[in-house]
mmCIF file of C-alpha atoms and ligand atoms in Angstrom:
data_model
loop_
_atom_site.group_PDB
_atom_site.id
_atom_site.type_symbol
_atom_site.label_atom_id
_atom_site.label_comp_id
_atom_site.label_asym_id
_atom_site.label_seq_id
_atom_site.Cartn_x
_atom_site.Cartn_y
_atom_site.Cartn_z
ATOM 1 C CA UNK A 178 6.234 -41.085 -19.795
ATOM 2 C CA UNK A 179 4.315 -37.772 -19.910
ATOM 3 C CA UNK A 180 0.750 -39.113 -20.224
ATOM 4 C CA UNK A 181 -1.481 -39.162 -17.148
ATOM 5 C CA UNK A 182 -3.033 -42.606 -17.023
ATOM 6 C CA UNK A 183 -6.319 -43.779 -15.561
ATOM 7 C CA UNK A 184 -6.009 -47.554 -15.140
ATOM 8 C CA UNK A 185 -9.285 -49.432 -14.624
ATOM 9 C CA UNK A 186 -8.474 -52.548 -12.655
ATOM 10 C CA UNK A 187 -9.913 -55.420 -10.712
ATOM 11 C CA UNK A 188 -7.707 -58.309 -11.879
ATOM 12 C CA UNK A 189 -4.183 -59.473 -11.007
ATOM 13 C CA UNK A 190 -2.547 -58.082 -14.141
ATOM 14 C CA UNK A 191 -4.006 -54.629 -13.497
ATOM 15 C CA UNK A 192 -2.488 -54.583 -10.030
ATOM 16 C CA UNK A 193 0.870 -55.561 -11.527
ATOM 17 C CA UNK A 194 0.698 -52.491 -13.809
ATOM 18 C CA UNK A 195 -0.505 -50.266 -10.960
ATOM 19 C CA UNK A 196 2.546 -51.275 -8.931
ATOM 20 C CA UNK A 197 4.733 -49.716 -11.620
ATOM 21 C CA UNK A 198 2.853 -46.424 -12.013
ATOM 22 C CA UNK A 199 4.168 -43.248 -10.417
ATOM 23 C CA UNK A 200 2.227 -40.755 -8.267
ATOM 24 C CA UNK A 201 0.618 -38.762 -11.110
ATOM 25 C CA UNK A 202 -1.317 -41.789 -12.377
ATOM 26 C CA UNK A 203 -4.610 -43.155 -11.044
ATOM 27 C CA UNK A 204 -5.625 -46.770 -10.399
ATOM 28 C CA UNK A 205 -9.373 -47.258 -10.245
ATOM 29 C CA UNK A 206 -11.248 -50.065 -8.507
ATOM 30 C CA UNK A 207 -14.982 -50.797 -8.296
ATOM 31 C CA UNK A 208 -14.674 -51.374 -4.536
ATOM 32 C CA UNK A 209 -15.677 -55.042 -4.416
ATOM 33 C CA UNK A 210 -12.318 -56.627 -3.628
ATOM 34 C CA UNK A 211 -9.302 -55.641 -1.583
ATOM 35 C CA UNK A 212 -7.868 -52.152 -1.993
ATOM 36 C CA UNK A 213 -4.045 -52.169 -2.024
ATOM 37 C CA UNK A 214 -2.473 -49.724 0.415
ATOM 38 C CA UNK A 215 1.111 -49.860 -0.808
ATOM 39 C CA UNK A 216 1.001 -48.226 -4.254
ATOM 40 C CA UNK A 217 2.874 -45.141 -5.390
ATOM 41 C CA UNK A 218 0.083 -44.129 -7.746
ATOM 42 C CA UNK A 219 -3.243 -42.689 -6.610
ATOM 43 C CA UNK A 220 -6.021 -45.177 -5.912
ATOM 44 C CA UNK A 221 -9.663 -44.308 -6.580
ATOM 45 C CA UNK A 222 -12.430 -46.585 -5.335
ATOM 46 C CA UNK A 223 -16.025 -46.706 -6.630
ATOM 47 C CA UNK A 224 -17.972 -46.102 -9.831
ATOM 48 C CA UNK A 225 -17.930 -42.921 -11.929
ATOM 49 C CA UNK A 226 -21.652 -42.779 -12.720
ATOM 50 C CA UNK A 227 -21.756 -44.397 -16.154
ATOM 51 C CA UNK A 228 -19.927 -43.391 -19.334
ATOM 52 C CA UNK A 229 -20.832 -39.697 -18.948
ATOM 53 C CA UNK A 230 -19.511 -39.633 -15.378
ATOM 54 C CA UNK A 231 -16.318 -41.316 -16.485
ATOM 55 C CA UNK A 232 -15.889 -38.876 -19.411
ATOM 56 C CA UNK A 233 -16.329 -35.980 -16.978
ATOM 57 C CA UNK A 234 -13.714 -37.457 -14.659
ATOM 58 C CA UNK A 235 -11.264 -37.935 -17.551
ATOM 59 C CA UNK A 236 -11.582 -34.269 -18.525
ATOM 60 C CA UNK A 237 -11.477 -32.859 -14.999
ATOM 61 C CA UNK A 238 -8.507 -34.977 -13.930
ATOM 62 C CA UNK A 239 -6.579 -34.230 -17.138
ATOM 63 C CA UNK A 240 -6.238 -37.917 -18.029
ATOM 64 C CA UNK A 241 -4.549 -38.455 -21.395
ATOM 65 C CA UNK A 242 -4.676 -42.266 -21.654
ATOM 66 C CA UNK A 243 -7.370 -44.623 -20.385
ATOM 67 C CA UNK A 244 -6.404 -48.265 -19.869
ATOM 68 C CA UNK A 245 -9.124 -50.852 -19.419
ATOM 69 C CA UNK A 246 -7.563 -53.763 -17.543
ATOM 70 C CA UNK A 247 -10.807 -55.060 -16.067
ATOM 71 C CA UNK A 248 -12.050 -58.659 -16.042
ATOM 72 C CA UNK A 249 -13.217 -59.976 -19.450
ATOM 73 C CA UNK A 250 -16.753 -60.428 -18.038
ATOM 74 C CA UNK A 251 -16.924 -56.873 -16.644
ATOM 75 C CA UNK A 252 -18.527 -55.731 -19.897
ATOM 76 C CA UNK A 253 -20.327 -52.672 -18.572
ATOM 77 C CA UNK A 254 -17.231 -50.832 -17.399
ATOM 78 C CA UNK A 255 -15.431 -51.801 -20.635
ATOM 79 C CA UNK A 256 -18.261 -50.311 -22.708
ATOM 80 C CA UNK A 257 -18.249 -47.208 -20.514
ATOM 81 C CA UNK A 258 -14.479 -46.895 -20.904
ATOM 82 C CA UNK A 259 -14.564 -47.053 -24.705
ATOM 83 C CA UNK A 260 -17.313 -44.464 -25.038
ATOM 84 C CA UNK A 261 -15.991 -42.163 -22.282
ATOM 85 C CA UNK A 262 -12.558 -42.052 -23.924
ATOM 86 C CA UNK A 263 -14.226 -41.143 -27.217
ATOM 87 C CA UNK A 264 -16.242 -38.378 -25.512
ATOM 88 C CA UNK A 265 -13.115 -37.026 -23.820
ATOM 89 C CA UNK A 266 -11.059 -37.295 -27.023
ATOM 90 C CA UNK A 267 -8.330 -39.515 -25.546
ATOM 91 C CA UNK A 268 -7.140 -43.019 -26.521
ATOM 92 C CA UNK A 269 -8.464 -46.126 -24.810
ATOM 93 C CA UNK A 270 -6.233 -49.183 -24.578
ATOM 94 C CA UNK A 271 -7.387 -52.548 -23.280
ATOM 95 C CA UNK A 272 -5.688 -55.582 -21.796
ATOM 96 C CA UNK A 273 -7.709 -58.588 -22.902
ATOM 97 C CA UNK A 274 -6.652 -62.076 -21.923
ATOM 98 C CA UNK A 275 -7.121 -64.671 -24.647
ATOM 99 C CA UNK A 276 -9.872 -67.164 -23.821
ATOM 100 C CA UNK A 277 -8.998 -70.708 -22.709
ATOM 101 C CA UNK A 278 -9.298 -73.254 -25.516
ATOM 102 C CA UNK A 279 -10.690 -76.758 -25.029
ATOM 103 C CA UNK A 280 -8.098 -79.537 -25.297
ATOM 104 C CA UNK A 281 -8.312 -83.251 -26.081
ATOM 105 C CA UNK A 282 -10.323 -84.931 -23.332
ATOM 106 C CA UNK A 283 -12.344 -81.825 -22.464
ATOM 107 C CA UNK A 284 -16.141 -81.895 -22.444
ATOM 108 C CA UNK A 285 -16.948 -78.171 -22.531
ATOM 109 C CA UNK A 286 -20.473 -76.949 -23.184
ATOM 110 C CA UNK A 287 -20.952 -73.237 -23.771
ATOM 111 C CA UNK A 288 -24.039 -71.597 -22.264
ATOM 112 C CA UNK A 289 -25.372 -68.145 -23.209
ATOM 113 C CA UNK A 290 -26.821 -67.003 -19.917
ATOM 114 C CA UNK A 291 -28.267 -68.074 -16.574
ATOM 115 C CA UNK A 292 -31.395 -69.661 -18.137
ATOM 116 C CA UNK A 293 -29.230 -71.695 -20.531
ATOM 117 C CA UNK A 294 -27.022 -72.731 -17.644
ATOM 118 C CA UNK A 295 -29.921 -74.008 -15.519
ATOM 119 C CA UNK A 296 -31.189 -76.030 -18.489
ATOM 120 C CA UNK A 297 -27.746 -77.529 -19.163
ATOM 121 C CA UNK A 298 -27.384 -78.395 -15.453
ATOM 122 C CA UNK A 299 -30.444 -80.650 -15.388
ATOM 123 C CA UNK A 300 -28.628 -84.003 -15.837
ATOM 124 C CA UNK A 301 -26.206 -83.241 -12.984
ATOM 125 C CA UNK A 302 -26.418 -83.556 -9.200
ATOM 126 C CA UNK A 303 -23.348 -81.963 -7.642
ATOM 127 C CA UNK A 304 -22.220 -78.843 -9.512
ATOM 128 C CA UNK A 305 -19.287 -76.662 -8.513
ATOM 129 C CA UNK A 306 -19.988 -73.012 -9.359
ATOM 130 C CA UNK A 307 -16.985 -70.735 -9.871
ATOM 131 C CA UNK A 308 -18.825 -67.693 -11.227
ATOM 132 C CA UNK A 309 -18.469 -65.390 -8.248
ATOM 133 C CA UNK A 310 -21.501 -64.185 -6.322
ATOM 134 C CA UNK A 311 -24.188 -64.264 -9.015
ATOM 135 C CA UNK A 312 -25.516 -67.772 -8.164
ATOM 136 C CA UNK A 313 -26.265 -66.549 -4.622
ATOM 137 C CA UNK A 314 -29.355 -64.844 -6.031
ATOM 138 C CA UNK A 315 -30.717 -68.230 -7.107
ATOM 139 C CA UNK A 316 -30.329 -70.317 -3.945
ATOM 140 C CA UNK A 317 -34.124 -70.689 -3.615
ATOM 141 C CA UNK A 318 -34.327 -72.198 -7.102
ATOM 142 C CA UNK A 319 -32.046 -75.214 -6.516
ATOM 143 C CA UNK A 320 -33.848 -78.398 -7.628
ATOM 144 C CA UNK A 321 -34.408 -81.013 -4.894
ATOM 145 C CA UNK A 322 -32.049 -83.489 -6.576
ATOM 146 C CA UNK A 323 -29.068 -81.073 -6.712
ATOM 147 C CA UNK A 324 -26.533 -79.964 -4.113
ATOM 148 C CA UNK A 325 -24.517 -76.922 -5.139
ATOM 149 C CA UNK A 326 -21.010 -75.999 -4.062
ATOM 150 C CA UNK A 327 -20.436 -72.349 -4.728
ATOM 151 C CA UNK A 328 -16.977 -70.763 -4.587
ATOM 152 C CA UNK A 329 -16.738 -67.002 -4.173
ATOM 153 C CA UNK A 330 -14.155 -64.567 -2.819
ATOM 154 C CA UNK A 331 -15.822 -64.509 0.610
ATOM 155 C CA UNK A 332 -17.681 -67.331 2.361
ATOM 156 C CA UNK A 333 -21.285 -66.594 3.272
ATOM 157 C CA UNK A 334 -24.326 -68.585 4.407
ATOM 158 C CA UNK A 335 -25.791 -71.000 1.876
ATOM 159 C CA UNK A 336 -28.779 -73.197 2.618
ATOM 160 C CA UNK A 337 -29.664 -76.891 2.989
ATOM 161 C CA UNK A 338 -28.876 -77.495 -0.701
ATOM 162 C CA UNK A 339 -25.907 -75.191 -1.124
ATOM 163 C CA UNK A 340 -22.603 -74.594 0.601
ATOM 164 C CA UNK A 341 -20.646 -71.417 -0.127
ATOM 165 C CA UNK A 342 -16.868 -71.619 0.132
ATOM 166 C CA UNK A 343 -14.746 -68.468 0.334
ATOM 167 C CA UNK A 344 -11.412 -68.730 -1.504
ATOM 168 C CA UNK A 345 -9.110 -66.547 -3.580
ATOM 169 C CA UNK A 346 -6.783 -67.727 -6.336
ATOM 170 C CA UNK A 347 -4.245 -68.657 -7.397
ATOM 171 C CA UNK A 348 -5.502 -72.212 -6.976
ATOM 172 C CA UNK A 349 -3.280 -75.305 -7.023
ATOM 173 C CA UNK A 350 -4.053 -78.525 -8.807
ATOM 174 C CA UNK A 351 -3.744 -80.757 -5.716
ATOM 175 C CA UNK A 352 -6.255 -78.628 -3.799
ATOM 176 C CA UNK A 353 -8.623 -78.484 -6.759
ATOM 177 C CA UNK A 354 -8.443 -82.269 -7.186
ATOM 178 C CA UNK A 355 -9.178 -82.763 -3.481
ATOM 179 C CA UNK A 356 -12.129 -80.375 -3.692
ATOM 180 C CA UNK A 357 -13.675 -82.218 -6.659
ATOM 181 C CA UNK A 358 -13.182 -85.614 -5.019
ATOM 182 C CA UNK A 359 -14.323 -84.680 -1.503
ATOM 183 C CA UNK A 360 -17.495 -83.079 -2.827
ATOM 184 C CA UNK A 361 -18.124 -85.627 -5.607
ATOM 185 C CA UNK A 362 -18.387 -82.822 -8.148
ATOM 186 C CA UNK A 363 -20.037 -84.050 -11.359
ATOM 187 C CA UNK A 364 -20.029 -80.760 -13.313
ATOM 188 C CA UNK A 365 -17.978 -77.551 -13.169
ATOM 189 C CA UNK A 366 -19.436 -74.144 -14.008
ATOM 190 C CA UNK A 367 -16.981 -71.476 -15.041
ATOM 191 C CA UNK A 368 -16.492 -68.273 -16.940
ATOM 192 C CA UNK A 369 -13.814 -68.366 -19.615
ATOM 193 C CA UNK A 370 -11.566 -65.902 -17.836
ATOM 194 C CA UNK A 371 -8.346 -67.097 -19.470
ATOM 195 C CA UNK A 372 -6.500 -66.619 -16.172
ATOM 196 C CA UNK A 373 -3.575 -68.860 -15.276
ATOM 197 C CA UNK A 374 -4.497 -68.477 -11.594
ATOM 198 C CA UNK A 375 -7.830 -70.284 -12.000
ATOM 199 C CA UNK A 376 -6.916 -72.760 -14.741
ATOM 200 C CA UNK A 377 -6.129 -75.823 -12.522
ATOM 201 C CA UNK A 378 -9.865 -76.551 -12.033
ATOM 202 C CA UNK A 379 -10.076 -77.181 -15.802
ATOM 203 C CA UNK A 380 -7.137 -79.592 -15.654
ATOM 204 C CA UNK A 381 -8.865 -81.514 -12.866
ATOM 205 C CA UNK A 382 -12.166 -81.611 -14.789
ATOM 206 C CA UNK A 383 -10.252 -83.019 -17.784
ATOM 207 C CA UNK A 384 -8.453 -85.571 -15.611
ATOM 208 C CA UNK A 385 -11.657 -86.779 -13.906
ATOM 209 C CA UNK A 386 -13.868 -86.639 -17.017
ATOM 210 C CA UNK A 387 -16.110 -83.975 -15.458
ATOM 211 C CA UNK A 388 -18.028 -81.813 -17.977
ATOM 212 C CA UNK A 389 -17.612 -78.026 -17.820
ATOM 213 C CA UNK A 390 -20.416 -75.560 -18.492
ATOM 214 C CA UNK A 391 -18.761 -72.374 -19.729
ATOM 215 C CA UNK A 392 -20.573 -69.071 -19.607
ATOM 216 C CA UNK A 393 -20.068 -67.363 -22.960
ATOM 217 C CA UNK A 394 -17.747 -64.375 -22.996
ATOM 218 C CA UNK A 395 -19.447 -61.015 -23.471
ATOM 219 C CA UNK A 396 -18.683 -59.009 -26.611
ATOM 220 C CA UNK A 397 -16.354 -56.155 -25.678
ATOM 221 C CA UNK A 398 -16.154 -52.805 -27.461
ATOM 222 C CA UNK A 399 -13.543 -51.765 -29.986
ATOM 223 C CA UNK A 400 -10.757 -49.668 -28.531
ATOM 224 C CA UNK A 401 -7.646 -47.992 -29.931
ATOM 225 C CA UNK A 402 -5.204 -50.752 -28.956
ATOM 226 C CA UNK A 403 -5.701 -54.237 -27.541
ATOM 227 C CA UNK A 404 -2.948 -56.117 -25.693
ATOM 228 C CA UNK A 405 -3.166 -59.819 -24.951
ATOM 229 C CA UNK A 406 -0.427 -59.927 -22.363
ATOM 230 C CA UNK A 407 0.842 -57.863 -19.505
ATOM 231 C CA UNK A 408 4.290 -57.904 -21.085
ATOM 232 C CA UNK A 409 3.082 -56.325 -24.333
ATOM 233 C CA UNK A 410 1.146 -53.630 -22.515
ATOM 234 C CA UNK A 411 4.041 -52.868 -20.187
ATOM 235 C CA UNK A 412 6.379 -52.574 -23.182
ATOM 236 C CA UNK A 413 3.997 -50.180 -24.978
ATOM 237 C CA UNK A 414 3.785 -48.051 -21.843
ATOM 238 C CA UNK A 415 7.560 -48.010 -21.626
ATOM 239 C CA UNK A 416 7.434 -49.234 -18.015
ATOM 240 C CA UNK A 417 10.094 -51.934 -18.482
HETATM 241 P P1 NAP B 574 -19.327 -54.269 -14.591
HETATM 242 O O1 NAP B 574 -20.653 -54.953 -14.503
HETATM 243 O O2 NAP B 574 -18.683 -54.168 -15.915
HETATM 244 O O3 NAP B 574 -19.414 -52.801 -13.984
HETATM 245 C C1 NAP B 574 -20.468 -52.359 -13.152
HETATM 246 C C2 NAP B 574 -20.143 -50.982 -12.643
HETATM 247 O O4 NAP B 574 -19.128 -51.040 -11.639
HETATM 248 C C3 NAP B 574 -19.586 -50.043 -13.696
HETATM 249 O O5 NAP B 574 -20.609 -49.490 -14.492
HETATM 250 C C4 NAP B 574 -18.857 -49.025 -12.839
HETATM 251 O O6 NAP B 574 -19.774 -48.147 -12.197
HETATM 252 C C5 NAP B 574 -18.283 -49.904 -11.732
HETATM 253 N N1 NAP B 574 -16.918 -50.378 -12.013
HETATM 254 C C6 NAP B 574 -16.526 -51.570 -12.524
HETATM 255 N N2 NAP B 574 -15.199 -51.656 -12.574
HETATM 256 C C7 NAP B 574 -14.718 -50.477 -12.120
HETATM 257 C C8 NAP B 574 -13.406 -49.966 -11.926
HETATM 258 N N3 NAP B 574 -12.302 -50.692 -12.202
HETATM 259 N N4 NAP B 574 -13.295 -48.714 -11.406
HETATM 260 C C9 NAP B 574 -14.396 -47.981 -11.090
HETATM 261 N N5 NAP B 574 -15.666 -48.426 -11.254
HETATM 262 C C10 NAP B 574 -15.822 -49.657 -11.753
HETATM 263 O O7 NAP B 574 -18.303 -54.959 -13.580
HETATM 264 P P2 NAP B 574 -18.445 -56.270 -12.663
HETATM 265 O O8 NAP B 574 -18.533 -57.454 -13.556
HETATM 266 O O9 NAP B 574 -19.476 -55.996 -11.622
HETATM 267 O O10 NAP B 574 -16.998 -56.269 -11.991
HETATM 268 C C11 NAP B 574 -16.651 -55.263 -11.051
HETATM 269 C C12 NAP B 574 -15.150 -55.216 -10.905
HETATM 270 O O11 NAP B 574 -14.676 -56.486 -10.466
HETATM 271 C C13 NAP B 574 -14.443 -54.900 -12.216
HETATM 272 O O12 NAP B 574 -13.516 -53.881 -11.981
HETATM 273 C C14 NAP B 574 -13.766 -56.191 -12.626
HETATM 274 O O13 NAP B 574 -12.500 -55.964 -13.208
HETATM 275 C C15 NAP B 574 -13.649 -56.950 -11.309
HETATM 276 N N6 NAP B 574 -13.847 -58.396 -11.502
HETATM 277 C C16 NAP B 574 -14.947 -58.845 -12.151
HETATM 278 C C17 NAP B 574 -15.123 -60.203 -12.351
HETATM 279 C C18 NAP B 574 -16.312 -60.731 -13.112
HETATM 280 O O14 NAP B 574 -16.400 -61.971 -13.274
HETATM 281 N N7 NAP B 574 -17.222 -59.909 -13.605
HETATM 282 C C19 NAP B 574 -14.163 -61.104 -11.872
HETATM 283 C C20 NAP B 574 -13.035 -60.609 -11.204
HETATM 284 C C21 NAP B 574 -12.901 -59.257 -11.018
HETATM 285 P P3 NAP B 574 -20.133 -46.694 -12.822
HETATM 286 O O15 NAP B 574 -21.000 -46.969 -13.993
HETATM 287 O O16 NAP B 574 -20.823 -46.005 -11.697
HETATM 288 O O17 NAP B 574 -18.826 -46.059 -13.212
#
């Protein structure tokens, strides 16, 4: 392949593509999670300074194809990618996982935003948050009758009404079931990431009749090509 690729990553599938890119290509990470040290391609860590900064980088580095393989809720970088590629006159491709779909036995309730989530949480006592770090900003707002369990990549201090657990997927159904039962979880809060690695919590919620509050997916920009699976993207890149 002759194109020079900038691959925007941050999820498992992106790393799988990065592992197959040669030294002329660049894998870009925001700098929040782990930075792999064993790739053949170049690794760049940290933001570009908005869409303009990214467009400048694309031109200066001679990038000819931008691939957005970021998380479906990382809407800002996806918007920046689409407009930067337009500014630089190169194609933008995106890997977008299909959303999970509710099945028989599921009690899923979609919420728009944090305010909607707090309202929907009112009938519950022992929520399990799996939204990453965002709920940490709201620890002082926990109602007296609730105890929150918050799962994020890294453990950190909670408070008298919240415990923060550090854990990284993939998660297994037995461990998820034990977590729900040990902590008497009565509601699960999740994004709709569509990832196989984090799906077992939904199976356990279904099994135990626990409702799930799902944070609505953000609207993502139009790009030149959208791939729903790693296999399709890999085939289009001729990396097989
Ligand atoms: P975001 O709100 O869409 O992006 C915020 C800013 O972070 C961007 O404007 C950009 O800074 C920088 N950035 C994001 N991804 C980048 C990348 N791959 N390479 C270089 N800079 C990047 O993103 P977020 O929701 O905070 O997520 C940050 C990263 O974590 C993403 O790469 C995403 O794939 C990953 N992640 C997110 C979630 C989630 O639930 N949101 C879950 C798992 C993993 P500049 O404007 O300065 O360029």
